[in-house]
Short mmCIF file of C-alpha atoms in Angstrom, two decimals:
data_model
loop_
_atom_site.label_atom_id
_atom_site.label_comp_id
_atom_site.label_asym_id
_atom_site.label_seq_id
_atom_site.Cartn_x
_atom_site.Cartn_y
_atom_site.Cartn_z
CA MET A 1 -165.82 164.54 -10.33
CA VAL A 2 -166.49 168.40 -10.44
CA GLU A 3 -167.45 169.54 -13.88
CA SER A 4 -166.31 172.77 -15.33
CA SER A 5 -168.25 175.88 -14.39
CA THR A 6 -168.91 179.04 -17.08
CA HIS A 7 -168.83 181.06 -13.74
CA GLU A 8 -165.54 183.39 -14.01
CA LEU A 9 -164.55 183.73 -10.27
CA THR A 10 -163.71 187.38 -9.12
CA ALA A 11 -160.58 188.28 -7.64
CA GLU A 12 -162.34 188.04 -4.21
CA GLU A 13 -163.46 184.45 -4.67
CA ARG A 14 -159.84 183.64 -5.69
CA ASN A 15 -158.53 184.65 -2.62
CA PRO A 16 -161.59 184.60 0.04
CA SER A 17 -159.27 184.83 3.15
CA GLY A 18 -157.78 188.18 2.07
CA ARG A 19 -154.46 187.67 3.08
CA THR A 20 -151.69 188.63 0.83
CA PHE A 21 -148.09 187.29 -0.22
CA PHE A 22 -145.38 189.68 -1.09
CA GLY A 23 -148.57 191.77 -2.45
CA GLN A 24 -150.03 188.59 -4.24
CA PRO A 25 -152.90 186.34 -3.41
CA GLY A 26 -152.28 184.55 0.00
CA PRO A 27 -152.61 180.93 -1.56
CA LEU A 28 -149.54 181.78 -3.52
CA SER A 29 -147.42 180.90 -0.56
CA THR A 30 -149.03 177.32 -0.72
CA LEU A 31 -147.75 176.53 -4.01
CA PHE A 32 -144.57 178.62 -3.76
CA ASN A 33 -143.69 176.22 -0.81
CA VAL A 34 -144.82 172.82 -2.50
CA GLU A 35 -142.72 173.90 -5.56
CA MET A 36 -140.08 175.06 -3.70
CA TRP A 37 -139.71 171.66 -1.81
CA GLU A 38 -140.40 169.78 -5.19
CA ARG A 39 -137.52 171.54 -6.86
CA PHE A 40 -135.24 170.90 -3.93
CA SER A 41 -135.90 167.18 -4.45
CA PHE A 42 -135.67 167.23 -8.17
CA TYR A 43 -132.57 169.54 -8.53
CA GLY A 44 -130.91 167.77 -5.55
CA MET A 45 -131.18 164.45 -7.29
CA GLN A 46 -130.03 165.86 -10.77
CA GLY A 47 -127.19 167.38 -9.38
CA ILE A 48 -125.53 163.96 -8.49
CA LEU A 49 -127.43 162.23 -11.52
CA LEU A 50 -124.94 162.56 -14.15
CA ILE A 51 -121.62 161.86 -12.12
CA TYR A 52 -123.67 158.95 -10.37
CA MET A 53 -123.84 157.29 -13.77
CA TYR A 54 -120.53 157.83 -15.28
CA PHE A 55 -118.53 157.56 -12.00
CA GLN A 56 -116.70 154.20 -11.75
CA THR A 57 -118.16 151.59 -9.51
CA ALA A 58 -115.27 151.82 -7.29
CA GLU A 59 -116.50 155.50 -6.52
CA GLY A 60 -119.98 154.37 -6.13
CA GLY A 61 -121.12 154.98 -9.37
CA LEU A 62 -122.38 152.86 -12.19
CA GLY A 63 -119.38 153.27 -14.78
CA ILE A 64 -121.64 154.42 -17.75
CA ASP A 65 -119.87 155.98 -20.81
CA GLU A 66 -119.92 159.94 -20.19
CA GLY A 67 -121.55 160.57 -23.65
CA VAL A 68 -124.10 157.95 -22.99
CA ALA A 69 -124.78 159.25 -19.59
CA ALA A 70 -125.16 162.77 -20.62
CA GLY A 71 -127.53 161.95 -23.32
CA ILE A 72 -129.73 159.72 -20.75
CA VAL A 73 -129.88 162.83 -18.65
CA GLY A 74 -131.04 165.05 -21.33
CA ALA A 75 -133.40 162.48 -22.11
CA TYR A 76 -134.90 161.83 -18.76
CA GLY A 77 -135.26 165.71 -18.51
CA GLY A 78 -137.05 165.70 -21.81
CA MET A 79 -139.37 163.12 -20.67
CA VAL A 80 -140.31 165.18 -17.43
CA TYR A 81 -141.85 167.61 -19.90
CA VAL A 82 -143.26 165.22 -22.36
CA PHE A 83 -145.34 163.54 -19.32
CA CYS A 84 -146.92 167.16 -18.67
CA ILE A 85 -149.21 166.05 -21.62
CA LEU A 86 -150.41 163.48 -19.52
CA GLY A 87 -150.53 165.43 -16.38
CA GLY A 88 -152.62 168.00 -18.46
CA TRP A 89 -154.92 165.39 -19.98
CA VAL A 90 -155.73 163.69 -16.83
CA ALA A 91 -156.21 166.98 -15.10
CA ASP A 92 -158.61 168.49 -17.95
CA ARG A 93 -160.56 165.25 -18.47
CA ILE A 94 -160.62 163.26 -15.19
CA THR A 95 -159.24 164.87 -11.83
CA GLY A 96 -158.94 168.17 -12.16
CA SER A 97 -155.92 170.30 -11.54
CA GLU A 98 -155.54 170.10 -7.77
CA ARG A 99 -155.91 166.20 -7.37
CA ALA A 100 -153.71 165.51 -10.49
CA MET A 101 -150.74 167.72 -8.86
CA PHE A 102 -151.18 166.11 -5.19
CA TYR A 103 -150.94 162.31 -6.59
CA SER A 104 -148.14 163.49 -9.12
CA ALA A 105 -146.02 164.54 -6.06
CA ILE A 106 -146.60 161.21 -4.43
CA LEU A 107 -144.94 159.63 -7.50
CA ILE A 108 -142.05 162.01 -7.32
CA MET A 109 -141.26 160.96 -3.54
CA ALA A 110 -141.84 157.15 -4.25
CA GLY A 111 -139.15 157.66 -7.55
CA HIS A 112 -136.53 159.41 -4.89
CA ILE A 113 -137.18 156.52 -2.41
CA SER A 114 -136.29 154.11 -5.30
CA LEU A 115 -133.24 155.88 -6.38
CA ALA A 116 -131.99 155.72 -2.77
CA LEU A 117 -133.00 152.08 -1.87
CA VAL A 118 -133.03 149.99 -5.08
CA PRO A 119 -129.45 149.54 -6.25
CA GLY A 120 -127.88 149.69 -9.68
CA ILE A 121 -129.63 149.88 -13.10
CA PRO A 122 -132.85 148.81 -12.26
CA GLY A 123 -133.03 151.46 -9.43
CA LEU A 124 -132.35 154.08 -11.92
CA VAL A 125 -134.69 153.26 -14.33
CA LEU A 126 -137.26 152.84 -12.01
CA GLY A 127 -136.26 156.14 -10.01
CA LEU A 128 -136.10 158.19 -13.02
CA LEU A 129 -139.29 156.94 -14.34
CA LEU A 130 -141.47 157.39 -11.33
CA VAL A 131 -139.71 161.09 -11.16
CA ALA A 132 -140.43 161.89 -14.69
CA VAL A 133 -144.05 161.06 -14.53
CA GLY A 134 -144.51 162.54 -11.24
CA SER A 135 -142.74 165.88 -12.22
CA GLY A 136 -144.53 166.20 -15.56
CA GLY A 137 -147.71 165.63 -13.67
CA LEU A 138 -146.84 168.60 -11.02
CA LYS A 139 -145.19 170.76 -13.38
CA ALA A 140 -148.14 170.82 -16.08
CA ASN A 141 -150.68 171.52 -13.09
CA VAL A 142 -149.10 173.79 -10.54
CA ALA A 143 -148.49 176.46 -13.16
CA ASN A 144 -152.37 176.08 -13.78
CA LEU A 145 -152.90 176.50 -10.17
CA VAL A 146 -150.80 179.59 -10.02
CA GLY A 147 -153.01 181.21 -12.75
CA HIS A 148 -156.24 180.17 -11.05
CA LEU A 149 -155.29 182.54 -8.40
CA TYR A 150 -155.94 185.83 -10.80
CA THR A 151 -158.37 186.97 -13.23
CA LYS A 152 -157.08 187.24 -16.89
CA GLU A 153 -156.93 190.86 -16.60
CA ASP A 154 -155.16 190.97 -13.40
CA PRO A 155 -151.48 192.99 -14.08
CA ARG A 156 -150.06 191.46 -10.83
CA ARG A 157 -150.07 187.99 -12.95
CA ASP A 158 -146.42 188.05 -14.27
CA ALA A 159 -144.93 189.54 -11.08
CA GLY A 160 -146.74 186.59 -9.33
CA PHE A 161 -145.13 183.98 -11.41
CA SER A 162 -141.86 185.48 -11.01
CA ILE A 163 -142.32 185.33 -6.95
CA PHE A 164 -143.25 181.74 -7.70
CA TYR A 165 -140.22 181.28 -9.79
CA MET A 166 -138.43 182.27 -6.95
CA GLY A 167 -139.59 179.67 -4.83
CA ILE A 168 -138.44 176.87 -7.60
CA ASN A 169 -135.25 178.72 -7.45
CA ILE A 170 -134.66 178.40 -3.73
CA GLY A 171 -135.19 174.97 -3.81
CA GLY A 172 -132.93 174.55 -6.72
CA LEU A 173 -130.31 176.45 -4.87
CA VAL A 174 -130.22 174.66 -1.56
CA GLY A 175 -130.86 171.11 -3.29
CA PRO A 176 -127.73 170.40 -5.06
CA LEU A 177 -125.63 171.92 -2.11
CA LEU A 178 -127.19 169.62 0.19
CA THR A 179 -127.17 166.60 -1.89
CA GLY A 180 -123.72 167.27 -3.22
CA TRP A 181 -122.27 167.66 0.14
CA VAL A 182 -124.12 164.35 1.37
CA GLN A 183 -123.10 162.34 -1.62
CA ALA A 184 -119.25 163.58 -1.14
CA SER A 185 -119.34 162.82 2.49
CA TRP A 186 -121.66 159.28 2.54
CA GLY A 187 -122.53 158.31 -0.58
CA PHE A 188 -125.00 158.71 -3.74
CA HIS A 189 -127.92 156.65 -2.21
CA LEU A 190 -127.70 158.98 0.89
CA GLY A 191 -127.93 161.80 -1.30
CA PHE A 192 -130.98 160.47 -3.13
CA GLY A 193 -132.52 159.78 0.10
CA LEU A 194 -132.16 163.35 1.31
CA ALA A 195 -134.12 164.26 -2.22
CA ALA A 196 -136.95 161.97 -0.89
CA VAL A 197 -137.09 163.52 2.46
CA GLY A 198 -137.56 167.06 0.83
CA MET A 199 -140.34 166.09 -1.30
CA ALA A 200 -142.05 164.58 1.77
CA ILE A 201 -141.67 167.93 3.44
CA GLY A 202 -143.36 169.57 0.64
CA LEU A 203 -145.94 167.24 0.35
CA LEU A 204 -147.28 167.39 3.82
CA GLN A 205 -147.24 170.96 4.40
CA TYR A 206 -149.52 171.23 0.70
CA TRP A 207 -151.90 168.53 2.09
CA MET A 208 -152.30 170.72 5.32
CA ARG A 209 -153.04 173.77 3.23
CA ARG A 210 -154.72 172.78 -0.18
CA LYS A 211 -158.33 173.89 1.34
CA ASP A 212 -157.20 177.51 1.11
CA LEU A 213 -157.00 177.27 -2.86
CA PRO A 214 -159.76 178.71 -5.01
CA GLU A 215 -162.74 176.50 -5.51
CA ASP A 216 -162.56 175.94 -9.19
CA VAL A 217 -158.99 174.30 -9.00
CA HIS A 218 -161.05 171.04 -8.48
CA ALA A 219 -163.27 171.45 -11.97
CA VAL A 220 -162.57 169.19 -14.69
CA PRO A 221 -162.97 171.33 -17.86
CA ASP A 222 -163.58 168.63 -20.17
CA PRO A 223 -164.80 165.51 -18.41
CA LEU A 224 -164.17 162.30 -20.13
CA PRO A 225 -167.33 160.29 -20.49
CA ARG A 226 -167.46 156.94 -18.40
CA SER A 227 -168.09 155.02 -21.61
CA ALA A 228 -164.57 156.31 -23.09
CA TYR A 229 -162.47 154.82 -20.19
CA PRO A 230 -161.98 151.39 -21.60
CA ARG A 231 -160.90 152.81 -24.97
CA TRP A 232 -158.49 155.14 -23.62
CA ILE A 233 -156.96 152.32 -21.22
CA LEU A 234 -156.53 150.55 -24.33
CA ILE A 235 -154.49 153.20 -25.67
CA ALA A 236 -152.08 153.41 -22.73
CA VAL A 237 -151.42 149.90 -22.76
CA ALA A 238 -150.91 149.65 -26.36
CA ALA A 239 -148.28 152.64 -25.79
CA LEU A 240 -146.57 150.95 -22.98
CA VAL A 241 -146.26 147.65 -25.20
CA ALA A 242 -144.88 149.77 -28.14
CA VAL A 243 -142.35 151.58 -25.80
CA GLY A 244 -141.23 148.20 -24.42
CA VAL A 245 -140.78 146.78 -27.85
CA LEU A 246 -138.66 149.42 -28.90
CA LEU A 247 -136.45 149.22 -25.97
CA ALA A 248 -135.97 145.24 -26.36
CA THR A 249 -135.53 145.49 -30.03
CA GLY A 250 -132.75 148.16 -29.49
CA VAL A 251 -134.47 150.71 -31.99
CA VAL A 252 -134.22 152.81 -28.75
CA ASN A 253 -131.15 152.43 -26.68
CA PRO A 254 -129.30 154.69 -24.12
CA GLY A 255 -127.13 155.95 -27.08
CA ASN A 256 -130.12 157.38 -29.04
CA LEU A 257 -132.59 158.02 -26.12
CA ALA A 258 -132.15 161.77 -26.13
CA GLY A 259 -132.84 162.15 -29.83
CA PHE A 260 -135.93 159.94 -29.68
CA VAL A 261 -137.37 161.98 -26.82
CA ALA A 262 -136.72 165.16 -29.02
CA ILE A 263 -138.58 163.76 -31.96
CA LEU A 264 -141.45 162.33 -29.60
CA ALA A 265 -141.80 165.78 -28.09
CA ALA A 266 -141.77 167.60 -31.56
CA VAL A 267 -144.43 165.39 -32.72
CA ALA A 268 -146.76 165.60 -29.70
CA ALA A 269 -146.23 169.54 -30.01
CA ILE A 270 -147.46 169.29 -33.70
CA VAL A 271 -150.46 166.85 -32.71
CA ILE A 272 -151.79 169.30 -29.69
CA PHE A 273 -151.17 172.32 -32.05
CA ALA A 274 -153.26 170.59 -34.70
CA PHE A 275 -155.99 169.63 -32.48
CA LEU A 276 -156.36 173.10 -30.49
CA LEU A 277 -156.45 174.86 -33.89
CA THR A 278 -159.18 172.46 -35.09
CA SER A 279 -161.18 171.97 -32.07
CA SER A 280 -165.01 173.27 -32.23
CA LYS A 281 -164.50 174.31 -28.78
CA VAL A 282 -161.92 176.72 -29.65
CA THR A 283 -163.13 180.29 -30.56
CA GLY A 284 -161.74 182.30 -33.25
CA ASP A 285 -159.64 184.69 -30.74
CA GLU A 286 -158.63 181.77 -28.72
CA ARG A 287 -157.32 180.13 -32.18
CA SER A 288 -155.26 183.21 -33.10
CA ARG A 289 -153.70 183.20 -29.93
CA VAL A 290 -152.50 179.47 -30.35
CA VAL A 291 -151.08 180.36 -33.55
CA ALA A 292 -149.02 183.28 -32.15
CA PHE A 293 -147.67 181.04 -29.57
CA ILE A 294 -145.95 178.83 -32.52
CA PRO A 295 -143.13 181.19 -33.09
CA LEU A 296 -142.79 181.39 -29.05
CA PHE A 297 -142.64 177.53 -28.71
CA ILE A 298 -139.82 177.22 -31.18
CA GLY A 299 -137.86 180.13 -29.55
CA SER A 300 -138.42 178.35 -26.01
CA ALA A 301 -137.15 175.07 -27.31
CA ALA A 302 -134.04 177.11 -28.88
CA PHE A 303 -133.27 178.74 -25.32
CA PHE A 304 -133.65 175.46 -23.50
CA ALA A 305 -131.39 173.53 -25.81
CA LEU A 306 -128.70 175.71 -24.69
CA PHE A 307 -129.93 176.70 -21.17
CA GLN A 308 -130.23 172.63 -20.00
CA GLN A 309 -126.77 171.93 -20.84
CA GLN A 310 -125.71 172.96 -17.36
CA PHE A 311 -126.82 169.57 -16.40
CA THR A 312 -124.79 168.10 -19.12
CA VAL A 313 -122.00 169.98 -20.80
CA VAL A 314 -121.64 172.34 -17.83
CA THR A 315 -121.28 169.66 -15.45
CA LEU A 316 -118.86 167.42 -17.53
CA TYR A 317 -116.81 171.11 -18.02
CA SER A 318 -116.72 171.76 -14.25
CA ASP A 319 -115.42 168.04 -13.72
CA ASN A 320 -112.75 168.35 -16.34
CA ARG A 321 -112.26 172.00 -17.06
CA LEU A 322 -113.01 174.21 -13.90
CA ASP A 323 -110.53 174.98 -11.22
CA ARG A 324 -112.70 174.07 -8.32
CA ASP A 325 -109.76 174.64 -5.45
CA LEU A 326 -110.77 177.57 -3.13
CA PHE A 327 -108.14 178.27 -0.46
CA GLY A 328 -107.27 174.49 -0.54
CA TRP A 329 -110.81 173.11 -0.19
CA GLU A 330 -112.17 171.56 -3.64
CA MET A 331 -115.67 172.61 -4.29
CA PRO A 332 -118.14 169.57 -4.86
CA ILE A 333 -119.01 169.17 -8.92
CA PRO A 334 -122.80 169.71 -8.17
CA TRP A 335 -122.18 172.92 -6.29
CA VAL A 336 -121.76 174.83 -9.84
CA GLN A 337 -125.28 174.22 -10.41
CA SER A 338 -126.23 176.26 -7.61
CA PHE A 339 -125.35 179.49 -9.06
CA ASN A 340 -128.28 179.71 -11.16
CA PRO A 341 -130.66 179.57 -8.33
CA VAL A 342 -128.56 182.15 -6.55
CA PHE A 343 -128.88 184.67 -9.13
CA ILE A 344 -132.55 183.74 -9.79
CA ILE A 345 -133.25 184.36 -5.76
CA LEU A 346 -131.51 187.69 -6.14
CA LEU A 347 -133.27 189.09 -9.37
CA ALA A 348 -136.41 187.49 -9.82
CA PRO A 349 -137.85 189.92 -7.10
CA LEU A 350 -136.37 192.88 -8.94
CA PHE A 351 -138.21 191.48 -12.15
CA ALA A 352 -141.30 190.93 -10.29
CA VAL A 353 -141.09 194.84 -9.21
CA LEU A 354 -140.05 196.03 -12.57
CA TRP A 355 -143.35 194.33 -14.41
CA THR A 356 -145.39 195.46 -11.52
CA LYS A 357 -144.26 199.29 -11.96
CA LEU A 358 -144.42 199.28 -15.71
CA GLY A 359 -147.72 197.51 -15.58
CA ARG A 360 -149.26 198.12 -19.33
CA ARG A 361 -146.24 199.61 -20.41
CA GLN A 362 -143.94 196.75 -20.02
CA PRO A 363 -142.28 195.10 -23.23
CA ASN A 364 -145.00 192.52 -24.61
CA THR A 365 -144.10 188.79 -24.28
CA PRO A 366 -142.76 188.26 -27.96
CA VAL A 367 -140.08 191.24 -26.90
CA LYS A 368 -139.18 189.24 -23.67
CA PHE A 369 -138.50 185.94 -25.41
CA GLY A 370 -136.39 187.69 -27.78
CA LEU A 371 -134.10 189.35 -25.65
CA GLY A 372 -133.87 186.36 -23.43
CA ILE A 373 -132.74 183.95 -26.20
CA ALA A 374 -130.15 186.44 -27.30
CA LEU A 375 -128.73 186.75 -23.87
CA MET A 376 -128.44 182.68 -23.80
CA GLY A 377 -126.71 182.77 -27.06
CA SER A 378 -124.48 185.59 -25.50
CA ALA A 379 -123.65 183.41 -22.34
CA PHE A 380 -122.23 180.64 -24.68
CA LEU A 381 -120.18 182.76 -26.36
CA LEU A 382 -118.44 183.93 -22.98
CA PHE A 383 -117.40 180.54 -22.95
CA LEU A 384 -114.62 181.40 -25.81
CA PRO A 385 -112.20 183.54 -24.15
CA MET A 386 -111.23 180.54 -22.01
CA VAL A 387 -110.68 178.17 -24.61
CA SER A 388 -106.94 177.88 -24.13
CA THR A 389 -107.00 178.19 -20.64
CA ALA A 390 -105.95 175.18 -18.68
CA ALA A 391 -107.96 175.86 -15.31
CA VAL A 392 -110.80 177.76 -16.01
CA PRO A 393 -111.69 180.02 -12.69
CA VAL A 394 -114.94 179.45 -10.84
CA LEU A 395 -116.08 183.06 -11.16
CA TRP A 396 -115.89 182.91 -14.83
CA ILE A 397 -118.51 180.20 -15.00
CA ALA A 398 -120.32 182.17 -12.49
CA MET A 399 -120.57 185.01 -14.56
CA ILE A 400 -121.60 182.98 -17.83
CA LEU A 401 -124.60 181.46 -15.70
CA LEU A 402 -125.62 185.19 -14.66
CA VAL A 403 -125.74 185.96 -18.39
CA ALA A 404 -127.99 183.03 -18.92
CA THR A 405 -130.01 183.68 -15.85
CA LEU A 406 -130.94 186.85 -17.11
CA GLY A 407 -132.18 185.48 -20.34
CA GLU A 408 -134.07 182.75 -18.11
CA LEU A 409 -136.01 185.50 -16.18
CA LEU A 410 -137.23 186.94 -19.65
CA VAL A 411 -138.13 183.48 -20.87
CA SER A 412 -139.31 180.77 -18.51
CA PRO A 413 -141.41 182.65 -16.01
CA VAL A 414 -143.03 184.56 -18.59
CA GLY A 415 -143.64 181.57 -20.89
CA LEU A 416 -145.42 179.94 -18.03
CA SER A 417 -147.54 182.91 -17.33
CA LEU A 418 -148.05 183.43 -21.21
CA SER A 419 -149.44 179.80 -21.46
CA THR A 420 -152.15 180.35 -18.59
CA LYS A 421 -153.27 183.56 -20.35
CA VAL A 422 -153.67 182.34 -24.10
CA ALA A 423 -154.99 179.00 -22.93
CA PRO A 424 -158.65 178.16 -24.72
CA VAL A 425 -161.01 177.84 -21.69
CA ASN A 426 -161.78 174.18 -22.50
CA TYR A 427 -158.05 173.17 -22.60
CA PRO A 428 -156.22 175.14 -19.83
CA VAL A 429 -153.76 172.63 -18.75
CA LEU A 430 -153.15 171.50 -21.98
CA MET A 431 -151.74 174.61 -23.19
CA VAL A 432 -149.62 174.69 -20.03
CA ALA A 433 -148.35 171.05 -21.25
CA LEU A 434 -147.87 172.69 -24.89
CA TYR A 435 -145.41 175.23 -23.44
CA ASN A 436 -143.69 172.39 -21.52
CA LEU A 437 -142.93 170.36 -24.47
CA SER A 438 -141.04 173.14 -25.81
CA VAL A 439 -138.77 172.80 -22.75
CA ALA A 440 -139.19 168.91 -23.14
CA LEU A 441 -137.75 169.47 -26.92
CA GLY A 442 -135.13 171.84 -25.78
CA THR A 443 -134.00 169.47 -23.01
CA ALA A 444 -133.68 166.45 -25.16
CA LEU A 445 -131.76 168.28 -27.90
CA SER A 446 -129.23 169.58 -24.86
CA GLY A 447 -128.63 165.92 -24.15
CA SER A 448 -128.27 165.26 -28.05
CA LEU A 449 -126.04 168.28 -28.39
CA ALA A 450 -123.63 167.01 -25.64
CA GLY A 451 -122.58 164.43 -27.53
CA PHE A 452 -120.52 166.77 -30.01
CA TYR A 453 -118.92 168.61 -26.91
CA SER A 454 -115.16 167.62 -25.99
CA GLU A 455 -112.36 169.95 -24.88
CA GLU A 456 -110.89 169.80 -28.45
CA THR A 457 -114.29 170.87 -30.01
CA GLU A 458 -115.43 173.52 -27.34
CA GLY A 459 -114.27 176.71 -29.44
CA SER A 460 -116.75 175.65 -32.49
CA TYR A 461 -119.00 174.07 -29.86
CA PHE A 462 -119.84 177.23 -28.02
CA GLY A 463 -119.26 179.39 -30.81
CA ILE A 464 -121.55 178.05 -33.32
CA LEU A 465 -124.20 177.31 -30.95
CA GLY A 466 -124.31 180.78 -29.25
CA ALA A 467 -124.37 182.50 -32.77
CA VAL A 468 -127.46 180.57 -33.88
CA THR A 469 -129.22 181.10 -30.95
CA ILE A 470 -128.53 184.99 -30.80
CA ALA A 471 -129.67 184.88 -34.46
CA ILE A 472 -133.11 183.25 -33.17
CA GLY A 473 -133.34 185.92 -30.76
CA LEU A 474 -133.14 188.77 -33.15
CA ILE A 475 -135.65 187.29 -35.43
CA MET A 476 -138.13 186.73 -32.58
CA LEU A 477 -137.84 190.72 -32.14
CA VAL A 478 -138.41 191.30 -35.64
CA ILE A 479 -141.58 189.74 -35.53
CA SER A 480 -142.54 190.66 -32.28
CA LYS A 481 -145.25 193.22 -33.39
CA PRO A 482 -147.17 190.62 -35.71
CA VAL A 483 -147.00 188.10 -33.11
CA HIS A 484 -148.24 190.30 -30.44
CA ARG A 485 -151.08 191.40 -32.52
CA ALA A 486 -152.20 187.91 -33.10
CA MET A 487 -152.41 187.37 -29.30
CA ARG A 488 -155.52 189.51 -29.19
CA GLY A 489 -155.15 191.79 -26.33
CA ILE A 490 -152.95 189.51 -24.25
CA ILE A 491 -149.69 191.39 -23.22
#
């Protein structure tokens, strides 16, 4: 175990080789690649997950009700981000970020292998659990590792996160395209197997180049005393028993799982905020920044409650409402999910250049959040002109996802970057986990909200959610100045 050090590494110590990657520190390429392959496997699997659950057994699926299946997808997506708490805690107190991320990647690969090889509901449960735990650990720590490549004053930080985000979306583009094609040609289990292969490639290249990362990625900021290990093991066992009882008694079931995860994420966020605000290890300036993060947390949850519906409502919409015929060839359902990463790949470099050019003149984070949230609400309103159209053109859904992507680029990479900037020194990964809890809450809500969607209600569904989300974005713009002041020097 390497304990935390008070020594702040210089820019040269964070990139000792001196090599660069698109003008950023060279080790960014290592993290860019591992996250690209992890997202290839994650989105490749998620691209076929919902239809695997609700397709009939004769079609290779599990025959689960559509509404229940959408709720499970939302709950699973939310649990990925809830498990960021576990990944952040393990990194902060036991292993350090680098080792926590490496072991998490192994769990992800094992989850995809389970989905590929274990048939039926048991394979689904085991696979999703392993992927959720592993993805939570990886997501909480890889963002922190990217943050370690920069000093807190480095103006390249937001640009670096935008480039890193482009890697995420290269994987998110190619994953659904290939697994969707493999699933349509040879079946679901080979599609899940392809996701496992992608994660294996990412794990291998990371293992070969992990030595290039800065030395402080191995530090444990707040080491857990050995004497406390038995107590935490008992807590973990008690939590597992409690979950088992809730499932066995039917208190938590597939129909209400998404709502349960949303409540869990909200409660966990309240506990973490309270912990950070009362900890004696958090300074006055750090406490003010944590308070400033609260409205951004709420705004992020609202954004992702709509954005993550591309894996629930938009998938159902693509299956039932979209004209996917292109010159006599029917586009696979999962391919619609590749529009968003295509736009990210095209636009993320432009945003990175823009933030780099503007430097300290760029809009502050609350303003970026407000604009991004309003754009996401506007994307939902764009569904309304097509309510009476029997077969919606593919280009229309592409336009909707373009607007949503513009909003995403103002919220998601910026939120990740902010969580590393406002993090208290003693709890760097826990702050990233807190940001990911906002995504967990939004993702779980996307599954719960999907239960209200149908072709008959789509006008009111898209209209109400779009209008409410735009209003949240406008409120964020109104309060942006006091929120920014409370961030105490963080842009």
